């Protein structure tokens, strides 16, 4: 794509932006943040294969199409979204095509946590929001984060006060219903000192035409706090999904993330985890299960900036059809981040001759007293395992599907919400059974 | 047990097989009738485990000659899963670990596949749970093993018990136990052997592939065969195992060479 076409593309996306209502007076700075982001979009270009960060992911099929922000909320009934229901969830925030849907949302009054969205509950928590919103996900060099910020309006806000443990998981559900729509989901989770919470970020579709999701999530985990973050990308087959998540970990905090990418024609997930305090701990696990002509790209960046940090990462891709998976996992150990303990593993299963995977584990270590391991494998199913199952009467086909399922199940099993685990296990089973 | 009205289950004639281009089985003859227990013994590298895997249809082995008929059918016409459904069962020397597949799920899938093949009713998870727990008692297995991934993190003895549990569930006509005794302590050996003995019946047969006579104290064979260099070179009764235990294998090989030489002179 040449620069002119790219600029035109961004302009067309921005066309809906000036119609956003001004933020409430208490949040007046948000208008400035948006304006700054609009300027930044004007200066940046759409990434191409020439950019190091995008060299395996060609987004020209996205930039050839034009998308507009949704103008009206699609009326949905609770029955329409019942199948996405997560029984254990204490609170549910629902956004339809990027717009907040209060009638589909259910917020527990007394769960001790503040669950709201920017236009409703923003003013009351202005100081806290100002300290975090737009502060973790930097858009200076990221055109998609800048676009999302330019459209900042209906954000999901989750504020967990000091020493509060939220009993059930919080479910933030983003539903795509309209063709040709660009939506800009935004989440902010602030877990204050000593608190604990589980967040489920869930992207689904009720239609199969092309649309574009450009999401940004920011998570701040204060001293001794703990956040479990489950991310499920089950967009429609013609959806485009580009998402940035920035996590900031203070002293002795813990962050456990499981992200599952099943849907979308093209998806890209950037997860940046920054350990800003000593002894922070994170696990960052992922599964991409794709087929036909899907592309799923996961870029993770775990930044050990302080001593005694721990990180664990297991990323798996199951690639069938003529699909293409990309994984780039960078572990940074900064000078002074002594006693960092990091282990990363990328394991990949190719189910067909046309499927391919680009995997790139990267370690950059600038401290001398650390323990860091990483490894990557790409392979087919193990013939000994297939034989074992067929020797018990299972057909070759069933044996292969079961083993493929099992490969993915290792990640699914790490999701700390039983009903979601079962839902996804069924999906994975159905999807691995349908592999060409 | 040898029965008067038994039928031939397995008939192997002149079987030759290679792995990675190297011939391991070099003209093997072997017959099993229903109700019988056979032990195949022999030194390392004689081809015992290869024979077991060839019968089960392991894809790494290529059959280059000879015939094998199983209950009147050409075994080599059947894929591994078809052999299993026809009643061939191999208890693996090294059972495979399959992380992510629950043992209960695997066992039920295998059981129901065979039930469907036999025209019988499949069991739902609850019914199967009752059924499998009964079978587990036979092997003194903890029901917790149902919830764990297939063989993952099982000790050597637990894996072997899990193999015999599969045999108990699938009720094969021909069970081939490949070094099932290796790695078992004396208690596990007793339990596993009791399980095998209780599963024996006049319709089916058992072939024990083993290194040591020890197992044969618990599962008493009707025939003992000595394998060397890809062929069975001697067959005797259960007393042959004791003789092998005290005298080793060398004398069998020497005796065989003499017989062959005599055979050539006679010819």
XYZ file of C-alpha atoms in Angstrom:
703
model
C 0.000 0.000 0.000
C 1.385 3.414 -0.840
C 1.351 6.323 1.588
C -1.483 8.193 -0.125
C -3.839 5.253 -0.106
C -2.943 4.595 3.540
C -3.639 8.190 4.540
C -6.957 8.080 2.694
C -7.833 4.901 4.518
C -7.180 6.401 7.942
C -9.116 9.554 6.994
C -12.101 7.476 5.996
C -11.983 5.660 9.336
C -11.701 8.961 11.191
C -14.680 10.411 9.338
C -17.067 9.381 12.125
C -14.948 10.775 14.919
C -15.989 14.470 15.096
C -19.535 13.390 15.974
C -18.536 11.980 19.333
C -20.194 13.826 22.208
C -17.865 15.841 24.388
C -16.890 14.134 27.610
C -18.403 15.365 30.864
C -16.706 18.414 32.470
C -14.982 16.270 35.083
C -13.376 14.339 32.264
C -12.651 17.283 30.003
C -9.111 16.040 29.503
C -10.529 13.128 27.500
C -11.428 15.569 24.717
C -7.760 16.585 24.645
C -6.629 12.958 24.686
C -8.873 12.227 21.700
C -7.605 15.280 19.850
C -4.025 14.212 20.502
C -4.857 10.761 19.189
C -6.474 12.213 16.063
C -3.278 14.172 15.423
C -1.217 11.048 15.933
C -3.353 9.098 13.444
C -2.646 11.888 10.969
C 1.089 11.439 11.416
C 1.244 7.657 11.423
C 0.773 5.306 8.493
C -0.930 1.970 8.171
C 1.633 -0.793 8.800
C 2.821 -2.885 5.884
C 4.959 -5.981 5.413
C 7.972 -3.664 5.378
C 7.475 -2.908 9.070
C 9.469 -5.322 11.234
C 6.497 -5.724 13.567
C 4.153 -6.644 10.738
C 6.386 -8.541 8.369
C 4.381 -11.771 8.503
C 0.931 -10.178 8.611
C -0.415 -8.578 5.499
C -3.356 -6.332 6.388
C -4.025 -5.111 2.869
C -7.291 -7.106 2.800
C -8.405 -4.983 5.769
C -7.334 -1.642 4.315
C -9.052 -2.358 0.991
C -12.416 -2.249 2.760
C -14.042 0.766 4.346
C -15.748 0.718 7.730
C -17.826 3.242 9.655
C -18.588 3.591 13.330
C -22.038 2.195 14.238
C -24.668 4.949 14.257
C -27.321 3.133 16.253
C -27.519 0.389 18.809
C -28.881 -2.847 17.318
C -31.808 -3.856 19.532
C -31.010 -7.282 20.950
C -32.962 -9.408 23.375
C -31.312 -11.286 26.227
C -32.219 -14.499 24.372
C -30.044 -13.408 21.433
C -26.946 -13.488 23.572
C -27.861 -16.265 25.961
C -25.365 -18.661 24.452
C -22.524 -16.357 25.482
C -23.730 -16.337 29.052
C -21.139 -17.258 31.678
C -22.894 -18.659 34.729
C -20.213 -17.750 37.271
C -19.970 -14.090 36.197
C -20.963 -11.628 38.924
C -21.138 -8.684 36.543
C -21.637 -8.387 32.842
C -20.995 -5.384 30.639
C -22.258 -5.720 27.079
C -21.219 -3.588 24.117
C -22.942 -3.994 20.769
C -20.868 -2.867 17.780
C -18.801 -0.833 20.238
C -21.801 0.896 21.857
C -22.701 0.275 25.468
C -25.908 -1.772 25.843
C -27.231 -1.109 29.366
C -30.289 -3.362 28.997
C -28.142 -6.390 28.234
C -25.678 -5.624 30.993
C -26.096 -6.659 34.602
C -24.131 -5.020 37.321
C -24.237 -6.329 40.859
C -24.919 -3.528 43.309
C -22.957 -4.859 46.231
C -20.001 -6.744 44.806
C -17.573 -4.183 46.196
C -16.242 -3.416 42.762
C -17.032 -0.466 40.535
C -18.197 -1.700 37.175
C -19.399 0.985 34.871
C -18.676 2.698 31.614
C -17.118 6.014 30.860
C -20.201 8.117 30.130
C -22.162 6.920 33.155
C -19.737 6.443 35.999
C -16.809 8.458 34.701
C -17.298 11.681 36.625
C -17.440 10.003 40.014
C -14.058 8.348 39.587
C -12.429 11.034 37.499
C -9.106 11.153 39.354
C -8.546 7.425 39.190
C -9.527 7.272 35.541
C -7.276 10.160 34.637
C -4.365 8.415 36.349
C -4.785 5.310 34.178
C -6.845 5.747 31.035
C -4.560 6.165 28.056
C -1.499 6.005 30.351
C -0.630 2.337 29.835
C -1.476 1.766 26.186
C 0.832 4.109 24.401
C -0.433 5.230 21.013
C 2.590 7.283 19.976
C 3.749 4.623 17.539
C 0.697 2.469 17.238
C -1.840 3.634 14.702
C -4.530 1.190 15.856
C -4.214 2.218 19.511
C -4.318 5.852 18.354
C -7.482 5.210 16.312
C -9.126 3.520 19.272
C -8.242 6.482 21.501
C -9.553 8.940 18.922
C -12.913 7.188 19.215
C -12.825 6.874 23.000
C -16.385 6.986 24.281
C -18.083 3.900 25.711
C -15.269 2.358 27.714
C -15.705 -0.468 30.221
C -14.335 0.615 33.581
C -13.551 -1.810 36.342
C -12.131 -0.400 39.533
C -11.339 -2.868 42.307
C -10.750 -1.100 45.638
C -7.978 -1.931 48.090
C -8.005 -5.415 49.594
C -11.213 -6.339 47.790
C -11.582 -9.811 46.365
C -14.271 -9.934 43.702
C -16.056 -13.263 44.028
C -17.209 -14.059 40.483
C -15.483 -13.164 37.234
C -16.404 -9.934 35.418
C -17.590 -10.566 31.901
C -17.103 -7.865 29.308
C -18.833 -8.958 26.136
C -18.334 -7.245 22.774
C -20.849 -8.294 20.151
C -20.620 -7.538 16.441
C -24.017 -7.345 14.750
C -23.681 -4.985 11.778
C -21.794 -5.430 8.534
C -19.287 -2.754 7.544
C -18.944 -1.392 11.050
C -15.745 -0.360 12.769
C -15.932 -0.633 16.556
C -13.446 0.574 19.128
C -13.834 -1.487 22.300
C -12.013 -0.109 25.291
C -11.451 -1.609 28.732
C -9.735 -0.215 31.764
C -9.150 -2.430 34.792
C -7.546 -0.928 37.860
C -6.839 -3.408 40.647
C -5.794 -1.514 43.732
C -3.383 -2.741 46.407
C -4.113 -6.224 47.675
C -7.214 -6.774 45.531
C -8.071 -9.778 43.381
C -10.295 -10.074 40.321
C -10.929 -12.191 37.232
C -11.736 -10.402 33.985
C -13.190 -12.131 30.938
C -12.839 -10.111 27.763
C -14.975 -11.746 25.121
C -15.414 -10.882 21.424
C -18.284 -12.539 19.582
C -20.396 -11.992 16.463
C -23.996 -12.490 15.465
C -23.306 -12.002 11.772
C -20.879 -13.281 9.157
C -20.137 -10.225 6.967
C -16.969 -8.121 7.146
C -16.462 -5.729 10.066
C -13.552 -4.324 12.004
C -12.816 -4.463 15.724
C -10.015 -2.231 16.978
C -9.717 -2.871 20.706
C -7.560 -1.502 23.499
C -7.386 -2.846 27.030
C -5.402 -1.356 29.894
C -4.793 -3.222 33.126
C -3.078 -1.796 36.142
C -2.231 -4.212 38.946
C -1.114 -2.484 42.137
C 1.151 -3.876 44.882
C 0.156 -7.389 45.994
C -2.918 -7.395 43.778
C -3.890 -10.274 41.518
C -5.617 -10.216 38.140
C -6.708 -13.194 36.080
C -7.399 -12.129 32.537
C -9.189 -14.443 30.144
C -9.464 -13.224 26.616
C -11.626 -14.990 24.058
C -11.552 -13.855 20.462
C -14.391 -15.666 18.709
C -15.186 -13.072 16.069
C -17.152 -13.849 12.901
C -15.427 -15.576 9.996
C -15.180 -12.340 7.985
C -14.237 -10.131 10.915
C -10.990 -8.221 11.288
C -9.703 -7.977 14.810
C -6.782 -5.851 15.926
C -6.221 -5.443 19.627
C -3.686 -3.952 21.989
C -3.479 -4.789 25.655
C -1.096 -3.075 28.052
C -0.569 -4.433 31.546
C 1.377 -2.765 34.291
C 2.479 -4.833 37.294
C 3.507 -3.234 40.561
C 5.475 -4.827 43.408
C 4.620 -8.465 44.158
C 1.532 -8.347 41.966
C 0.356 -11.307 39.937
C -1.147 -11.369 36.468
C -2.379 -14.553 34.817
C -3.545 -14.341 31.258
C -5.078 -16.949 28.968
C -5.962 -15.726 25.503
C -7.765 -17.863 22.971
C -8.054 -16.867 19.303
C -10.580 -18.872 17.322
C -12.349 -16.486 15.004
C -11.787 -13.642 12.551
C -10.438 -13.731 9.058
C -7.463 -11.737 10.293
C -6.544 -11.102 13.899
C -3.661 -9.449 15.632
C -3.193 -9.296 19.377
C -0.422 -7.286 20.974
C 0.009 -7.959 24.672
C 2.547 -5.884 26.553
C 3.243 -6.736 30.170
C 5.488 -4.386 32.077
C 6.806 -5.342 35.484
C 7.291 -1.980 37.144
C 7.751 -3.310 40.685
C 9.976 -5.928 42.286
C 8.867 -9.532 42.486
C 5.968 -9.245 40.059
C 4.765 -12.488 38.565
C 2.942 -13.200 35.332
C 1.812 -16.135 33.250
C 0.898 -15.403 29.673
C -0.653 -18.367 27.880
C -2.275 -18.477 24.500
C -3.993 -20.706 22.001
C -4.702 -19.905 18.369
C -6.878 -22.470 16.614
C -7.459 -21.548 13.001
C -8.284 -23.143 9.657
C -9.317 -22.370 6.055
C -7.694 -19.023 5.156
C -7.587 -17.449 8.609
C -4.628 -15.517 9.921
C -3.974 -15.160 13.648
C -1.038 -13.120 14.845
C -0.029 -12.854 18.502
C 2.740 -10.523 19.610
C 3.650 -10.535 23.271
C 6.194 -8.458 25.076
C 7.078 -9.212 28.676
C 9.255 -6.523 30.133
C 11.187 -7.403 33.275
C 12.199 -3.936 34.431
C 12.722 -4.728 38.119
C 14.449 -7.532 40.083
C 12.903 -10.835 41.187
C 10.309 -10.875 38.415
C 8.812 -14.164 37.256
C 7.222 -14.875 33.889
C 5.835 -18.047 32.376
C 4.535 -18.360 28.861
C 3.079 -21.242 26.869
C 1.732 -20.309 23.473
C 0.175 -22.901 21.186
C -1.059 -22.707 17.633
C -3.122 -25.322 15.810
C -3.166 -24.466 12.149
C -5.276 -26.258 9.544
C -6.385 -25.592 5.961
C -4.369 -22.821 4.342
C -4.310 -20.799 7.536
C -1.353 -18.853 8.834
C -0.389 -18.321 12.451
C 2.188 -15.854 13.681
C 3.736 -15.753 17.108
C 6.314 -13.287 18.271
C 7.161 -13.426 21.930
C 9.736 -11.082 23.281
C 11.119 -11.292 26.790
C 13.086 -8.250 27.891
C 15.276 -8.318 30.985
C 16.449 -4.806 31.699
C 19.692 -3.823 33.409
C 19.241 -4.304 37.145
C 16.366 -6.793 36.787
C 18.455 -9.385 38.629
C 17.064 -12.769 39.644
C 14.519 -12.638 36.866
C 13.066 -16.097 36.291
C 11.496 -16.493 32.877
C 10.390 -19.483 30.806
C 8.776 -19.300 27.402
C 7.566 -22.042 25.116
C 5.971 -21.871 21.679
C 4.422 -25.142 20.512
C 2.747 -25.485 17.174
C 0.755 -28.116 15.365
C 0.337 -28.061 11.618
C -2.608 -30.070 10.335
C -2.191 -29.648 6.608
C 0.481 -29.118 3.959
C -0.774 -25.623 3.199
C -0.932 -24.429 6.787
C 1.979 -22.417 8.018
C 3.355 -20.804 11.112
C 5.942 -18.137 11.776
C 7.161 -18.359 15.349
C 9.773 -16.110 16.827
C 10.664 -16.371 20.490
C 13.056 -13.578 21.432
C 15.111 -13.011 24.538
C 16.911 -9.778 25.283
C 18.860 -9.921 28.506
C 20.766 -7.031 30.018
C 21.199 -8.416 33.538
C 23.707 -11.111 34.516
C 22.016 -13.025 37.341
C 18.898 -14.387 35.685
C 17.306 -17.674 34.683
C 15.685 -17.529 31.265
C 14.661 -20.391 28.992
C 12.790 -20.458 25.748
C 11.973 -22.900 23.011
C 9.809 -23.483 19.988
C 8.540 -26.610 18.280
C 6.578 -27.025 15.081
C 5.259 -30.420 14.215
C 2.567 -32.788 13.160
C 0.704 -35.252 15.322
C 2.821 -37.939 16.929
C 2.427 -41.233 15.020
C 2.992 -43.298 18.174
C 0.057 -41.529 19.827
C -2.138 -42.065 16.772
C -1.212 -45.765 16.704
C -1.934 -46.159 20.399
C -5.459 -44.837 19.921
C -6.158 -46.804 16.727
C -4.904 -49.984 18.406
C -7.842 -49.540 20.778
C -10.329 -49.409 17.920
C -10.586 -45.646 17.334
C -10.506 -44.772 13.639
C -7.477 -42.917 12.356
C -9.661 -39.872 11.817
C -11.122 -39.873 15.332
C -7.676 -40.482 16.824
C -6.227 -37.475 15.028
C -9.097 -35.220 16.054
C -8.862 -36.315 19.655
C -5.123 -35.627 19.737
C -5.585 -32.245 18.101
C -8.212 -31.375 20.654
C -5.959 -32.522 23.462
C -3.133 -30.326 22.204
C -5.360 -27.265 22.545
C -7.030 -28.460 25.740
C -3.819 -27.909 27.677
C -4.364 -24.148 27.317
C -8.156 -24.245 27.730
C -7.690 -26.091 31.022
C -5.821 -23.091 32.404
C -8.913 -20.884 32.226
C -10.080 -20.372 35.824
C -13.815 -20.295 34.947
C -15.398 -23.755 34.681
C -18.360 -22.939 32.444
C -16.212 -20.986 29.984
C -13.716 -23.823 29.982
C -16.495 -26.261 29.063
C -17.901 -23.916 26.413
C -14.512 -23.522 24.795
C -13.672 -27.206 25.079
C -16.844 -27.909 23.073
C -15.923 -25.251 20.522
C -12.406 -26.590 20.190
C -13.731 -30.125 19.860
C -16.174 -29.048 17.139
C -13.542 -26.988 15.364
C -10.879 -29.710 15.447
C -13.485 -32.192 14.207
C -14.269 -29.912 11.308
C -10.663 -29.496 10.199
C -10.236 -30.230 6.502
C -5.868 -73.949 29.094
C -5.993 -76.434 26.244
C -9.507 -77.364 25.232
C -10.682 -80.246 23.062
C -13.090 -78.243 20.919
C -10.956 -75.134 20.540
C -10.663 -73.304 17.228
C -7.637 -71.730 15.602
C -7.498 -68.011 16.355
C -4.148 -67.032 14.914
C -2.064 -68.743 12.295
C 1.270 -67.221 11.337
C 3.254 -68.767 8.478
C 6.718 -67.692 7.316
C 6.261 -64.109 8.575
C 8.949 -61.666 7.523
C 9.036 -57.989 8.514
C 11.443 -55.086 8.379
C 11.865 -51.807 10.199
C 13.824 -49.018 8.519
C 14.883 -51.527 5.857
C 16.370 -54.001 8.347
C 14.809 -57.446 8.452
C 13.777 -58.351 12.003
C 11.317 -61.205 11.481
C 12.786 -63.907 9.283
C 10.167 -66.531 8.588
C 8.204 -66.959 11.773
C 5.637 -69.725 12.330
C 3.189 -69.585 15.213
C -0.289 -70.944 15.914
C -2.692 -70.026 18.711
C -5.960 -71.806 19.487
C -8.751 -70.426 21.606
C -8.352 -70.967 25.332
C -4.569 -71.222 25.187
C -1.882 -69.204 26.929
C 1.406 -68.859 25.053
C 4.645 -67.339 26.267
C 7.196 -66.052 23.800
C 10.624 -65.718 25.366
C 13.999 -64.904 23.996
C 17.035 -62.687 24.357
C 17.007 -58.958 23.606
C 16.811 -58.190 19.926
C 15.344 -61.546 18.975
C 12.272 -59.848 17.519
C 9.660 -60.539 20.232
C 8.354 -56.976 20.499
C 8.515 -56.519 16.742
C 6.289 -59.565 16.325
C 3.794 -58.150 18.823
C 3.714 -54.766 17.067
C 3.401 -56.303 13.607
C 0.336 -58.212 14.772
C -1.227 -54.973 16.044
C -0.369 -53.146 12.813
C 2.252 -50.635 13.929
C 2.960 -48.432 10.886
C 6.735 -48.375 11.413
C 6.997 -52.078 10.467
C 6.737 -53.388 6.944
C 5.594 -56.938 6.326
C 7.717 -58.383 3.526
C 6.591 -62.004 3.450
C 4.431 -64.746 4.902
C 0.800 -64.861 5.964
C -1.140 -64.218 9.138
C -4.723 -65.269 9.456
C -6.816 -64.206 12.420
C -10.101 -66.065 12.903
C -9.982 -66.951 9.247
C -9.322 -63.436 7.961
C -6.141 -62.108 6.418
C -4.838 -59.883 9.204
C -2.891 -57.696 6.786
C -6.090 -56.646 5.059
C -7.073 -54.886 8.265
C -6.007 -51.450 9.514
C -4.943 -51.256 13.187
C -8.398 -50.095 14.300
C -10.061 -52.920 12.350
C -7.783 -55.454 14.024
C -8.761 -54.014 17.409
C -12.428 -54.239 16.490
C -11.933 -57.828 15.291
C -10.548 -58.678 18.728
C -6.761 -58.185 18.627
C -5.379 -56.362 21.642
C -1.802 -55.327 22.316
C -0.822 -54.273 25.822
C 2.065 -51.917 25.132
C 5.503 -52.361 26.601
C 5.687 -48.575 26.907
C 2.125 -47.200 27.074
C 1.854 -43.788 25.434
C 1.066 -40.690 27.490
C -1.618 -38.482 25.987
C -1.851 -35.164 27.841
C -5.219 -33.456 27.517
C -7.293 -36.619 26.920
C -9.031 -37.796 30.087
C -8.587 -41.502 30.705
C -12.357 -41.919 31.195
C -13.051 -40.200 27.868
C -10.534 -42.407 26.070
C -11.757 -45.628 27.652
C -15.389 -44.861 26.898
C -14.642 -43.869 23.315
C -12.758 -47.130 22.775
C -15.446 -49.187 24.507
C -18.316 -47.620 22.595
C -16.502 -47.996 19.283
C -16.231 -51.732 19.913
C -19.787 -51.997 21.223
C -21.091 -50.364 18.048
C -18.974 -52.774 15.996
C -20.464 -55.735 17.855
C -23.987 -54.396 17.390
C -24.384 -53.746 21.101
C -25.551 -50.674 22.996
C -23.171 -47.859 23.740
C -22.939 -46.565 27.304
C -23.450 -42.955 28.315
C -20.878 -41.369 30.655
C -22.760 -42.309 33.828
C -23.387 -45.906 32.808
C -19.817 -46.244 31.670
C -18.561 -44.851 34.947
C -20.312 -47.649 36.877
C -19.048 -50.235 34.407
C -15.423 -49.085 34.478
C -15.291 -48.749 38.270
C -16.208 -52.431 38.590
C -13.392 -53.348 36.221
C -10.971 -51.149 38.147
C -11.643 -53.099 41.337
C -10.257 -56.152 39.613
C -6.956 -54.327 39.222
C -7.113 -52.525 42.574
C -6.939 -49.191 40.734
C -7.878 -45.899 42.326
C -10.889 -44.345 40.495
C -8.934 -41.060 40.430
C -7.141 -42.465 37.413
C -10.301 -41.911 35.384
C -10.033 -38.145 35.685
C -6.370 -37.924 34.806
C -4.953 -37.646 31.301
C -4.225 -40.992 29.652
C -1.081 -42.410 31.302
C 0.255 -38.929 32.015
C 2.283 -38.913 35.186
C 1.374 -42.584 35.863
C 4.105 -44.721 37.404
C 5.342 -47.706 35.388
C 3.067 -50.045 37.338
C 0.053 -47.740 36.977
C 0.541 -47.618 33.218
C 0.611 -51.402 33.007
C -2.533 -51.677 35.111
C -4.183 -49.157 32.820
C -3.284 -51.409 29.871
C -4.908 -54.410 31.513
C -7.911 -52.242 32.405
C -8.309 -51.517 28.686
C -8.090 -55.241 28.019
C -10.760 -55.869 30.642
C -13.039 -53.326 29.000
C -12.463 -54.352 25.396
C -12.600 -58.138 25.996
C -10.341 -59.131 23.105
C -10.182 -62.578 21.505
C -6.412 -62.398 21.270
C -4.512 -60.445 23.922
C -0.809 -59.885 23.312
C 0.978 -58.621 26.407
C 4.299 -57.095 25.457
C 6.681 -57.175 28.451
C 3.781 -56.377 30.729
C 5.846 -57.634 33.677
C 8.791 -55.316 33.153
C 9.034 -52.556 35.710
C 6.435 -54.101 38.028
C 7.098 -54.695 41.703
C 5.923 -57.972 43.159
C 2.547 -56.659 44.352
C 1.750 -55.018 41.033
C 2.837 -58.178 39.230
C 0.454 -60.238 41.346
C -2.456 -57.841 40.762
C -1.876 -57.554 37.044
C -1.507 -61.337 36.699
C -4.690 -61.979 38.656
C -6.456 -59.574 36.340
C -5.201 -61.390 33.257
C -6.118 -64.784 34.697
C -9.633 -63.672 35.560
C -10.150 -62.366 32.056
C -9.109 -65.664 30.462
C -11.915 -67.711 28.935
C -12.314 -70.634 26.508
C -13.128 -68.318 23.604
C -10.032 -66.162 23.774
C -6.282 -66.591 24.033
C -3.327 -64.808 25.573
C 0.199 -64.370 24.237
C 2.762 -63.222 26.786
C 5.921 -61.688 25.397
C 8.425 -61.714 28.213
C 12.025 -61.716 29.170
C 11.750 -63.402 32.490
C 10.279 -66.552 33.872
C 8.945 -64.581 36.860
C 5.635 -63.641 35.193
C 4.992 -67.288 34.330
C 4.737 -68.175 38.033
C 1.552 -66.136 38.042
C 0.176 -66.710 34.562
C 0.867 -70.314 33.715
C 1.421 -70.865 29.989
C 0.333 -73.910 27.994
C 3.212 -73.369 25.579
C 6.574 -71.666 25.847
C 8.333 -70.569 22.665
C 11.898 -69.409 22.293
C 12.556 -66.760 19.721
C 15.918 -66.020 18.215
C 16.959 -63.976 15.202
C 13.398 -63.426 14.066
C 12.151 -67.004 14.274
C 10.717 -69.377 16.829
C 13.384 -72.002 17.269
C 11.956 -74.089 20.098
C 8.560 -74.794 21.574
C 7.826 -76.627 24.788
C 5.543 -76.722 27.808
C 5.690 -74.519 30.896
C 8.723 -76.460 32.184
C 10.780 -75.008 29.303
C 10.574 -71.595 30.964
C 12.153 -72.974 34.131
C 14.889 -74.591 32.113
C 15.585 -71.282 30.366
C 15.706 -69.568 33.731
C 18.480 -71.874 34.953
C 20.362 -72.541 31.710
C 19.919 -69.301 29.750
C 19.237 -69.153 26.002
C 22.542 -70.216 24.463
C 21.863 -73.940 24.566
C 18.612 -73.501 22.656
C 20.437 -71.725 19.869
C 23.145 -74.397 19.773
C 20.568 -77.198 19.719
C 18.733 -75.443 16.926
C 21.902 -75.131 14.846
C 22.569 -78.848 15.311
C 19.032 -79.746 14.240
C 19.309 -77.533 11.199
C 22.646 -79.095 10.259
C 21.148 -82.561 10.760
C 18.193 -81.522 8.656
C 20.473 -80.413 5.826
C 22.456 -83.693 5.977
C 19.253 -85.699 5.945
C 18.006 -83.737 2.955
